[in-house]
PDB file of C-alpha atoms in Angstrom:
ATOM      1  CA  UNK A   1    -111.976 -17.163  20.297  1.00  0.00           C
ATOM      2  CA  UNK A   2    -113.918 -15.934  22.793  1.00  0.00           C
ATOM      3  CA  UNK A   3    -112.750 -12.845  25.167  1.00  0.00           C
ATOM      4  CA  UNK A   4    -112.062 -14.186  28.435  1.00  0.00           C
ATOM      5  CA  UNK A   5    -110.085 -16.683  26.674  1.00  0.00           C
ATOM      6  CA  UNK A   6    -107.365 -14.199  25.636  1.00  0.00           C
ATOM      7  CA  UNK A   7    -108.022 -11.563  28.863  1.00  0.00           C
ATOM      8  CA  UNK A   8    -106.936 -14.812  31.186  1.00  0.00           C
ATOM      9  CA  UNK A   9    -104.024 -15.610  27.768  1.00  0.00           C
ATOM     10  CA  UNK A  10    -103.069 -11.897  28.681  1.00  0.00           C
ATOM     11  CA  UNK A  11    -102.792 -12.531  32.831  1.00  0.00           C
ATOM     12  CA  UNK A  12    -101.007 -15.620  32.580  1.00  0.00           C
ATOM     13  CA  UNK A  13     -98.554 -13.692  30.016  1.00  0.00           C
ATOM     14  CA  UNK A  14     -98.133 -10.825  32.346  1.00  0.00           C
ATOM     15  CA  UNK A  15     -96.688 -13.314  35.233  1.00  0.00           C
ATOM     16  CA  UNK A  16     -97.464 -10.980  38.341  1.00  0.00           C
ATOM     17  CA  UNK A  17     -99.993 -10.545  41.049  1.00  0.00           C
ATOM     18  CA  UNK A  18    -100.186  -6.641  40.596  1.00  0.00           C
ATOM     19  CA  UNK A  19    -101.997  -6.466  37.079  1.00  0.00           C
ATOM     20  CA  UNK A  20    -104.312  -3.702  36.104  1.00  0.00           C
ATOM     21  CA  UNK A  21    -105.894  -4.281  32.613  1.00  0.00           C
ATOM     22  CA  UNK A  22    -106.889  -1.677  30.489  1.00  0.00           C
ATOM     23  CA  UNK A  23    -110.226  -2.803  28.600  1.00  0.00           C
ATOM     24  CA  UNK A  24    -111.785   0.253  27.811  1.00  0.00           C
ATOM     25  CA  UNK A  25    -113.406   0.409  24.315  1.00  0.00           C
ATOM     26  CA  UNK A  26    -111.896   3.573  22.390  1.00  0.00           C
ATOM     27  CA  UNK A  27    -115.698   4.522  22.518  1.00  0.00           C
ATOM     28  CA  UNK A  28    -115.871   4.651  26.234  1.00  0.00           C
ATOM     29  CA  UNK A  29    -112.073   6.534  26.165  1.00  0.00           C
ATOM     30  CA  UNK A  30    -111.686   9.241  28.512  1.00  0.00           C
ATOM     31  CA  UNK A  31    -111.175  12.736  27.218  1.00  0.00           C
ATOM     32  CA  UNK A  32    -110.909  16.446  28.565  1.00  0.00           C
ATOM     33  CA  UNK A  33    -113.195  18.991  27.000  1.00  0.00           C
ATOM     34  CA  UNK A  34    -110.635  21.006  28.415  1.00  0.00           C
ATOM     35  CA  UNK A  35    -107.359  20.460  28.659  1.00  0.00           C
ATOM     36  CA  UNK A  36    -106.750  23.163  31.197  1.00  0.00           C
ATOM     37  CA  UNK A  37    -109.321  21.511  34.244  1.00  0.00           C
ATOM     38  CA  UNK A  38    -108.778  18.526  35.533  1.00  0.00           C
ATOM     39  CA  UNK A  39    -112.118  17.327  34.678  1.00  0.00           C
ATOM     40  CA  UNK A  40    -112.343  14.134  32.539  1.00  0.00           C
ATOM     41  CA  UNK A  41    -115.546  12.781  30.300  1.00  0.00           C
ATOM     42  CA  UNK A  42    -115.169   8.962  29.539  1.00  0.00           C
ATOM     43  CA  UNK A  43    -117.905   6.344  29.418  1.00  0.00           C
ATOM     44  CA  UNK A  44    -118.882   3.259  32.006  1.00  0.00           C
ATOM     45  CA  UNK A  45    -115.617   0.943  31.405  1.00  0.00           C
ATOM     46  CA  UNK A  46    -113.358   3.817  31.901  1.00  0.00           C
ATOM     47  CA  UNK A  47    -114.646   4.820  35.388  1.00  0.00           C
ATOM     48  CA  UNK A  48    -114.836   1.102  36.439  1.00  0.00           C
ATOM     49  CA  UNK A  49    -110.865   1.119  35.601  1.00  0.00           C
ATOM     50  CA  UNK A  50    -110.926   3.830  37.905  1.00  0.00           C
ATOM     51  CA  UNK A  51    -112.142   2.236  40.437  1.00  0.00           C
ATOM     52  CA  UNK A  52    -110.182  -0.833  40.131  1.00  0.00           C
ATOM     53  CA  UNK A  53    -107.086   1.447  39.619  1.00  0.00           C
ATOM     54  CA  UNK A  54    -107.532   2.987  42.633  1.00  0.00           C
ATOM     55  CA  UNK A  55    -107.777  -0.123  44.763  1.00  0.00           C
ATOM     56  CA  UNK A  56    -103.993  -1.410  44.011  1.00  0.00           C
ATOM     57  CA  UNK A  57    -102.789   2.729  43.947  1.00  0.00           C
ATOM     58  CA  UNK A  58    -101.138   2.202  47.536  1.00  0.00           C
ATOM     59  CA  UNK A  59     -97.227   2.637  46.376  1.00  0.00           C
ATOM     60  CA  UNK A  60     -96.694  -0.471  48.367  1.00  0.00           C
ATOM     61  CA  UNK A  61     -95.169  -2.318  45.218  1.00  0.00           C
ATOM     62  CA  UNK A  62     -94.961  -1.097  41.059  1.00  0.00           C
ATOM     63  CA  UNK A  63     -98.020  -2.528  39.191  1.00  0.00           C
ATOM     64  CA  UNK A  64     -98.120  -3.696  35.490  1.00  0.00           C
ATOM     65  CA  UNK A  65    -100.787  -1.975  33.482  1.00  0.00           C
ATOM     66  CA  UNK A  66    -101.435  -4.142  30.254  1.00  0.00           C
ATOM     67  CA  UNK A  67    -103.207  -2.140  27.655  1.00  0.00           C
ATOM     68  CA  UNK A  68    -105.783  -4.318  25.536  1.00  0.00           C
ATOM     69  CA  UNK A  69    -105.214  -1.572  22.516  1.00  0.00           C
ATOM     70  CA  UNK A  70    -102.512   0.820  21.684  1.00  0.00           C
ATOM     71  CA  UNK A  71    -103.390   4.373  23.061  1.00  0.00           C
ATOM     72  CA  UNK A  72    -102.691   8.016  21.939  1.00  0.00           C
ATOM     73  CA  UNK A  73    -100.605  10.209  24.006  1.00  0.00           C
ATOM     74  CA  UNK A  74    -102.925  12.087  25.836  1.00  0.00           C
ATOM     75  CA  UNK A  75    -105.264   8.932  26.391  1.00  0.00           C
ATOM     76  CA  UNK A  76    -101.775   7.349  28.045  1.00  0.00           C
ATOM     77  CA  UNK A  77    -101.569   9.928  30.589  1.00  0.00           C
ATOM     78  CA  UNK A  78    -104.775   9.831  31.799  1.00  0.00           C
ATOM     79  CA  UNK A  79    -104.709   6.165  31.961  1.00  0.00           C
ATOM     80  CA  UNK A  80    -101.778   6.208  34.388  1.00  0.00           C
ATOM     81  CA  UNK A  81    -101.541   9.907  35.983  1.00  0.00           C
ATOM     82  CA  UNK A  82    -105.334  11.206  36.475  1.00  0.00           C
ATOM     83  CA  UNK A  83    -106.244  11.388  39.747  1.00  0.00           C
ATOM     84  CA  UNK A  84    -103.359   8.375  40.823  1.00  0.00           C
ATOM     85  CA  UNK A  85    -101.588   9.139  44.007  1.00  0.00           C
ATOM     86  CA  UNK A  86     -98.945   6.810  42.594  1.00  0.00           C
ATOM     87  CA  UNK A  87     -98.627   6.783  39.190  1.00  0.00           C
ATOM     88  CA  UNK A  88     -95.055   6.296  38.556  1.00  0.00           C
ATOM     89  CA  UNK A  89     -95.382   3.105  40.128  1.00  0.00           C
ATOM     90  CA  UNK A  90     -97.802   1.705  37.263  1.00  0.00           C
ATOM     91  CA  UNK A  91     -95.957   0.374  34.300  1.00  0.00           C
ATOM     92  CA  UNK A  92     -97.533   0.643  31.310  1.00  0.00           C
ATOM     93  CA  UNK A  93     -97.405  -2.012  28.481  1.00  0.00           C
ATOM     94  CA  UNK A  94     -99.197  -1.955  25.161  1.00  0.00           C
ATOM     95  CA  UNK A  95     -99.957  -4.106  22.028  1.00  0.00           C
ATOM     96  CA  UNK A  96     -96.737  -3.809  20.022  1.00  0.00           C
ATOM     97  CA  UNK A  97     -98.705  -2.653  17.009  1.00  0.00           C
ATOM     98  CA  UNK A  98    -100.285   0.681  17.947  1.00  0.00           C
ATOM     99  CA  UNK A  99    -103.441  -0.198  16.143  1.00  0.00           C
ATOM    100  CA  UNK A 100    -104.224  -3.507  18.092  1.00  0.00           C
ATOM    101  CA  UNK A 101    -107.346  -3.378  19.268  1.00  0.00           C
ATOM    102  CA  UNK A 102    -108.064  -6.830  21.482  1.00  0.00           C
ATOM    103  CA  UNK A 103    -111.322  -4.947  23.378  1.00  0.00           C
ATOM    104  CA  UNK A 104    -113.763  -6.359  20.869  1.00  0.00           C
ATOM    105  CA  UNK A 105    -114.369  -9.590  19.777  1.00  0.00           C
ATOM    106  CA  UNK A 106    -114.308  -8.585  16.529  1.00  0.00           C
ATOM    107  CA  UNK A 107    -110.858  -6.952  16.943  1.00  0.00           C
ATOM    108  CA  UNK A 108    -109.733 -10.583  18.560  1.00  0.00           C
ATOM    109  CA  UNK A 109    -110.779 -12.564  15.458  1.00  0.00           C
ATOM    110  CA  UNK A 110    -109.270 -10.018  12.992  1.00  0.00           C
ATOM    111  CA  UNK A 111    -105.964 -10.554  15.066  1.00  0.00           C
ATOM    112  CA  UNK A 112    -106.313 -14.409  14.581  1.00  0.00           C
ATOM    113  CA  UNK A 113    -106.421 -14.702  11.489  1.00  0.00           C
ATOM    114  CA  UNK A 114    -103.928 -12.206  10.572  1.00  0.00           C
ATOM    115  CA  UNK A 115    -101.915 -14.280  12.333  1.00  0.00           C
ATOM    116  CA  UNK A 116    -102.518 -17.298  11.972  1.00  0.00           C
ATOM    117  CA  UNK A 117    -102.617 -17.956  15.642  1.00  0.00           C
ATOM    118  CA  UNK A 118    -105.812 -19.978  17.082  1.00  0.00           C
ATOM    119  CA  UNK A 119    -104.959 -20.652  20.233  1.00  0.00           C
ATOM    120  CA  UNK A 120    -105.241 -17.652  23.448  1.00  0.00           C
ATOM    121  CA  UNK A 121    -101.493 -18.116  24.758  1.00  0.00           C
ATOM    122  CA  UNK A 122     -99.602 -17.890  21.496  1.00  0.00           C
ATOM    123  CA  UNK A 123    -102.015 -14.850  20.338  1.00  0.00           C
ATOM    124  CA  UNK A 124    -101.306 -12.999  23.678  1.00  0.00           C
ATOM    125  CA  UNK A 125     -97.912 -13.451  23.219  1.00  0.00           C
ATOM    126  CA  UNK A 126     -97.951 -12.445  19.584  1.00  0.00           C
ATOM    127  CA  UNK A 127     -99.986  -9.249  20.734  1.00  0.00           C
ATOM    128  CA  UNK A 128     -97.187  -7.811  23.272  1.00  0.00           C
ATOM    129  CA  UNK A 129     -95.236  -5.718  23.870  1.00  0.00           C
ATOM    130  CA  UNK A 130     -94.165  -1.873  24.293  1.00  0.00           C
ATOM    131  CA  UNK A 131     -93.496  -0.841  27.425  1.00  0.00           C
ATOM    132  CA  UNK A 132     -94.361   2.493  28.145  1.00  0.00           C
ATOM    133  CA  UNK A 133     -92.431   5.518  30.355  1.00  0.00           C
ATOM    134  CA  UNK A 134     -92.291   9.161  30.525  1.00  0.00           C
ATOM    135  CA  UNK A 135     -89.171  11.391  30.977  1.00  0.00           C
ATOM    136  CA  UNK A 136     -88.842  15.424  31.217  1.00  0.00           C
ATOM    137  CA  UNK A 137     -86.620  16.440  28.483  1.00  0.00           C
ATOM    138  CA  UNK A 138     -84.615  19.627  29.011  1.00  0.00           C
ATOM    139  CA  UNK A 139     -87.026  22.897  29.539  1.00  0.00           C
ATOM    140  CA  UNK A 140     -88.927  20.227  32.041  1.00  0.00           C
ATOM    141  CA  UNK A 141     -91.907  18.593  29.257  1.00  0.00           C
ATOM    142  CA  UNK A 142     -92.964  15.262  30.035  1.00  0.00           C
ATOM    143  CA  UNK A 143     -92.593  13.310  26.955  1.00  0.00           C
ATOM    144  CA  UNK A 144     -93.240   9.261  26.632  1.00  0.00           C
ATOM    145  CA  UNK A 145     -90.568   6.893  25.591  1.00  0.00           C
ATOM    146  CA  UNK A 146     -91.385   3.266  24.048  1.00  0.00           C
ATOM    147  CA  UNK A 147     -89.464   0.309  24.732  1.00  0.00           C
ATOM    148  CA  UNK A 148     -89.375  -2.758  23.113  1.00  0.00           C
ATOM    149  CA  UNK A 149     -89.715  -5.977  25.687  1.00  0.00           C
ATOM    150  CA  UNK A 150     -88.218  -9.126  24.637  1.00  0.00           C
ATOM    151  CA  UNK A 151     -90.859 -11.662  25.066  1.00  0.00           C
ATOM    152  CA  UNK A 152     -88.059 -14.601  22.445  1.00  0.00           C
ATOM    153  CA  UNK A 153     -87.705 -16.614  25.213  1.00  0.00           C
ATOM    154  CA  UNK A 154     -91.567 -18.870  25.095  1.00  0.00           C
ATOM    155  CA  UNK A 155     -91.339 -18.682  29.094  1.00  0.00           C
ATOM    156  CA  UNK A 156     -90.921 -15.090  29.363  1.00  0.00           C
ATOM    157  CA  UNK A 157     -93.254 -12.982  31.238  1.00  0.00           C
ATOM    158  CA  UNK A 158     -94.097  -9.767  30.566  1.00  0.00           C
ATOM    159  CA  UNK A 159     -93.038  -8.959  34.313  1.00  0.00           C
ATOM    160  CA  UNK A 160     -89.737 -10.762  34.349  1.00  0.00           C
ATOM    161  CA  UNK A 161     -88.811  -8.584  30.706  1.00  0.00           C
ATOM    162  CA  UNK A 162     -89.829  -5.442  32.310  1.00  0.00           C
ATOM    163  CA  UNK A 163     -87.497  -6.235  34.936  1.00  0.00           C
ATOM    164  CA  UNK A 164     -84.768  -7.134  33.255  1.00  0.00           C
ATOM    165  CA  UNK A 165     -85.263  -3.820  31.015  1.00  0.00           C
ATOM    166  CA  UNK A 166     -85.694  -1.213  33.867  1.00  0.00           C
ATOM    167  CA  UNK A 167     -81.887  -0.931  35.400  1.00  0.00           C
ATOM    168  CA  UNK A 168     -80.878  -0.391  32.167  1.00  0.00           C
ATOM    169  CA  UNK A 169     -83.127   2.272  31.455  1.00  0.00           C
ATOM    170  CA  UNK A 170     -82.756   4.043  34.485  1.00  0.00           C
ATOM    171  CA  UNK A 171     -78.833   3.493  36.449  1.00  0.00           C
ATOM    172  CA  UNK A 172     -78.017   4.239  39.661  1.00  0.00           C
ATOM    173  CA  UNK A 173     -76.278   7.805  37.798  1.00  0.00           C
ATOM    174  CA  UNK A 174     -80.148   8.906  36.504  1.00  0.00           C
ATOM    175  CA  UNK A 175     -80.960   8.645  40.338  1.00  0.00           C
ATOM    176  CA  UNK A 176     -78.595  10.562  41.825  1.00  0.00           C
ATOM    177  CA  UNK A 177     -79.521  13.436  39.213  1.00  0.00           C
ATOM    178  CA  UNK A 178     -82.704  13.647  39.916  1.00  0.00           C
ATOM    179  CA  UNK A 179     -82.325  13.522  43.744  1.00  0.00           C
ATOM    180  CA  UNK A 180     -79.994  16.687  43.119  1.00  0.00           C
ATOM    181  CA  UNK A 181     -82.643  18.595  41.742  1.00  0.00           C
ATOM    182  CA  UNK A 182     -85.217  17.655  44.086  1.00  0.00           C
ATOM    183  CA  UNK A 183     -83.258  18.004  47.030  1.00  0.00           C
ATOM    184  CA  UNK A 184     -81.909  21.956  45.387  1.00  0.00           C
ATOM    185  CA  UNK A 185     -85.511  22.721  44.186  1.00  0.00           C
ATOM    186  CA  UNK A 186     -88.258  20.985  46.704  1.00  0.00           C
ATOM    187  CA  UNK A 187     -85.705  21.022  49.871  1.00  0.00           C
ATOM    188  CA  UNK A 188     -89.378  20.550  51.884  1.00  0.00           C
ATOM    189  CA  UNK A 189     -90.171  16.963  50.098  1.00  0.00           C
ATOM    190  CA  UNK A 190     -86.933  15.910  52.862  1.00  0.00           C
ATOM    191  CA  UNK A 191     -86.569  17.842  55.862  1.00  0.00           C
ATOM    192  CA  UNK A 192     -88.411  18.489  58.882  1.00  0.00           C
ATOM    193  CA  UNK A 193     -87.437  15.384  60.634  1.00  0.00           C
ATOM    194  CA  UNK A 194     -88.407  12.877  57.698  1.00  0.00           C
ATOM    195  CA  UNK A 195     -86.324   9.477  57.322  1.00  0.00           C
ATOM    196  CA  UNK A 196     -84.066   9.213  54.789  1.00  0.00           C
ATOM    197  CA  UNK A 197     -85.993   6.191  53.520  1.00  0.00           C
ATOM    198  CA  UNK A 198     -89.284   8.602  52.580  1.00  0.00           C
ATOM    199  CA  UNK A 199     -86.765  10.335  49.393  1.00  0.00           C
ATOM    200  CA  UNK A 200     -88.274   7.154  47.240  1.00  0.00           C
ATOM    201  CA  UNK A 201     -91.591   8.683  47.877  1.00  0.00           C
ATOM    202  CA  UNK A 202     -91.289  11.425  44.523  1.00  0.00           C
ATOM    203  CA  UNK A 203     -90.056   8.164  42.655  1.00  0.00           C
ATOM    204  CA  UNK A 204     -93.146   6.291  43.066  1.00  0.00           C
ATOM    205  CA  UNK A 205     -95.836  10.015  42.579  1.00  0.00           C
ATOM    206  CA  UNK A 206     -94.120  11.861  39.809  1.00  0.00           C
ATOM    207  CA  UNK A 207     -94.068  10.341  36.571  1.00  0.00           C
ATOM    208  CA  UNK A 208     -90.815  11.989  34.578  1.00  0.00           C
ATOM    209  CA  UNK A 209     -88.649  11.152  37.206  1.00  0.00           C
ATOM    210  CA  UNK A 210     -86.802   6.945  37.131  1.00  0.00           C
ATOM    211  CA  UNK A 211     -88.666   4.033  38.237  1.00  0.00           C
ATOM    212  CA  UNK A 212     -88.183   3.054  41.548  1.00  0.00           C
ATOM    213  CA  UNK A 213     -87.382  -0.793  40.979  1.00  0.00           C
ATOM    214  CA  UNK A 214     -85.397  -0.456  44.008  1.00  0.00           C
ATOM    215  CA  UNK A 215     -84.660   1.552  46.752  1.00  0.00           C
ATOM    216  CA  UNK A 216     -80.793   1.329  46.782  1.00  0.00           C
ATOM    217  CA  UNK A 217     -79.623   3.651  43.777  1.00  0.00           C
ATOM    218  CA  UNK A 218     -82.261   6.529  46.029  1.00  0.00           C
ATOM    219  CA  UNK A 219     -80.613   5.833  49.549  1.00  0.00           C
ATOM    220  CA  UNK A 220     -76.783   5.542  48.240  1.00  0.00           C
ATOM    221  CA  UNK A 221     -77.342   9.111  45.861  1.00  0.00           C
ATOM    222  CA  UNK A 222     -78.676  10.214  49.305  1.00  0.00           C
ATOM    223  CA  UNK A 223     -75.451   9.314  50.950  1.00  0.00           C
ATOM    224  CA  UNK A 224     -73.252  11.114  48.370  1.00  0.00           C
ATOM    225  CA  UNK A 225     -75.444  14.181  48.171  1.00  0.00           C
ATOM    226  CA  UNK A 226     -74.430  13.988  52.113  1.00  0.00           C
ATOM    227  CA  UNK A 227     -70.899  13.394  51.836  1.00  0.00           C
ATOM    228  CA  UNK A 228     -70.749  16.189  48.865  1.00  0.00           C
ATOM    229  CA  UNK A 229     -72.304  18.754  51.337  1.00  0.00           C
ATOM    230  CA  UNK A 230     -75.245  19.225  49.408  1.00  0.00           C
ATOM    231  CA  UNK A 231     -77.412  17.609  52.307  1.00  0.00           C
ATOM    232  CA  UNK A 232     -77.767  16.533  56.232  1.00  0.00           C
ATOM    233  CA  UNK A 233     -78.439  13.331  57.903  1.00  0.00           C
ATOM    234  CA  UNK A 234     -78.764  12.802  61.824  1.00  0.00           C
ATOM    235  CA  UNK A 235     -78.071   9.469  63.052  1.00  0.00           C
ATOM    236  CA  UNK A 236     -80.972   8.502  65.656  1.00  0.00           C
ATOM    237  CA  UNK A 237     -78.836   5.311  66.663  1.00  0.00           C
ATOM    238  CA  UNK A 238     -75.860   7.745  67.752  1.00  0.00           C
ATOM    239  CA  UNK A 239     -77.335  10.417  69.558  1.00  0.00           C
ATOM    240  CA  UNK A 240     -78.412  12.299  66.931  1.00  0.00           C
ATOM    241  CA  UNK A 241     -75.236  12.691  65.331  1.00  0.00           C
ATOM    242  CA  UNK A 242     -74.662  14.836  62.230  1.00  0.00           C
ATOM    243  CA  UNK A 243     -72.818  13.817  59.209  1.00  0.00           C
ATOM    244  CA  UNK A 244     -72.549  16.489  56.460  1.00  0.00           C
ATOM    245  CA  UNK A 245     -69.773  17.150  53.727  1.00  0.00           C
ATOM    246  CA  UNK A 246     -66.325  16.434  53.398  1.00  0.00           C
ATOM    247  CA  UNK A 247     -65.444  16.666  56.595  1.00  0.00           C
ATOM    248  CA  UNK A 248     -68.501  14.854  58.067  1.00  0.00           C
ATOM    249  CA  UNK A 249     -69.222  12.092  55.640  1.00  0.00           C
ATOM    250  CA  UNK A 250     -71.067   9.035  56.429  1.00  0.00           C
ATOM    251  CA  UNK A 251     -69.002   6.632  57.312  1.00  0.00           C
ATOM    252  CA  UNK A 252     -68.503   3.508  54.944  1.00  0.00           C
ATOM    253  CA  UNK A 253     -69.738   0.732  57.312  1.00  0.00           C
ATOM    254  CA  UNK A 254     -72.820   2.073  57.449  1.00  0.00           C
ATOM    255  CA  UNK A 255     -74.851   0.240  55.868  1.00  0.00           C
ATOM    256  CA  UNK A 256     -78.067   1.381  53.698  1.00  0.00           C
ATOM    257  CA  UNK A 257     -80.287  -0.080  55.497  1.00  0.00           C
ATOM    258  CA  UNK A 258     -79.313   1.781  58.595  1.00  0.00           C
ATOM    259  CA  UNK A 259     -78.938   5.501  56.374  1.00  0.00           C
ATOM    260  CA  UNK A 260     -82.319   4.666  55.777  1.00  0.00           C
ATOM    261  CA  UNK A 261     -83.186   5.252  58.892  1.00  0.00           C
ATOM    262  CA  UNK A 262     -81.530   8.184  59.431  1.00  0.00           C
ATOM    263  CA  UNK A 263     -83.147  11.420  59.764  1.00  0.00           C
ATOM    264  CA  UNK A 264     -83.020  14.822  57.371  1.00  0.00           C
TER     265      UNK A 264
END
């Protein structure tokens, strides 16, 4: 099986627009001589990821990052966080077994007949998948999680299962706690005259902190930060008015959309 067979087996498995593919060989791997600089050493294929990396790095929309190998944890980071403006918005999925390695053509054909599988589709599918995320556990450490994706159903994407999988990973309650600490820690990331709307912005930079698969858990923990007293909103629409705490709370009927909108 040739290469580009199972790289275009992989896209059509992935089932989205927005799809970064990791191909570099683990001889080309990036790597810090030291882990205290920023500075990174990795061969041709991982600076050309770069570059394609940082063409869809925009935060206009997440992005599914397929792994063609499984990847150790400091190889993961750098794959996803160095030098990304937005890297909690790429979703990283590797080969369920950690020591696929489909960047070869050797690797490929080992996979094949291990499984049995001679056709591109049903090896892609065979290949995938662990999805990838990173949390901060409680003296602030970023550590990666691995979940499973449930690829049973034969016209499941990777895209649609990651989906399906990320509001019950992170609820609307994970939100709202991390919103707390931003807004009683980095006060600066909101005020000054900033829209509501631009609180989603650490969601989409910082991996560590929930997925932002939409923007409705951010704005409503917004409004009950306000309506706790914990925060301010002025309402452009109504003369600037200000709703804060108890007494102040935003009222019900208005809507999201309009919060969003509303400046801090």
């Amino acid at each position: 099986m040739k290469l580009e067979d199972l790289h275009a087996a992989i896209a059509r498995l992935a089932g989205c627009e927005r799809l970064l593919v990791y191909d570099v060989p683990e001889s080309q791997a990036p790597e810090r001589a030291d882990p205290a600089t920023p500075f990174v050493h990795g061969g041709e294929a991982w600076w050309s990821y770069v570059e394609r990396r940082r063409a869809i790095d925009d935060g206009a929309s997440l992005n599914l990052l397929v792994s063609l190998r499984g990847l150790r944890a400091d190889e993961r980071l750098l794959a996803v966080n160095w030098g990304a403006a937005y890297a909690n918005a790429f979703l990283l999925v590797e080969p369920a077994d950690p020591w696929l390695d489909l960047t070869t053509a050797e690797g490929v054909e080992e996979f094949a007949q291990r499984t049995g599988r001679d056709d591109a589709d049903g090896l892609a599918r065979a290949a995938y998948a662990e999805w990838v995320y990173w949390v901060r556990d409680e003296t602030g450490t970023l550590e990666s999680r691995e979940a499973t994706l449930d690829l049973s159903d034969l016209n499941a994407t990777l895209w649609q299962a990651l989906w399906q999988r990320l509001p019950n990973t992170f609820a609307p309650a994970d939100f709202l706690a991390s919103l707390t600490l931003l807004n009683l820690r980095e006060s600066e990331l909101f005020t000054g005259g900033r829209e509501v709307a631009r609180a989603v912005v650490p969601f989409l930079t910082r991996l560590g902190l929930p997925v932002l698969y939409d923007a409705r858990p951010v704005i409503q923990a917004m409004r009950q930060l306000v309506n706790a007293g914990l925060a301010w909103v002025q309402d452009p629409e109504d003369n600037g008015r200000l709703y804060r705490g108890p007494a102040q709370p935003i009222p019900d009927q208005i809507t999201d959309e309009r919060l969003a909108l509303m400046l801090r």
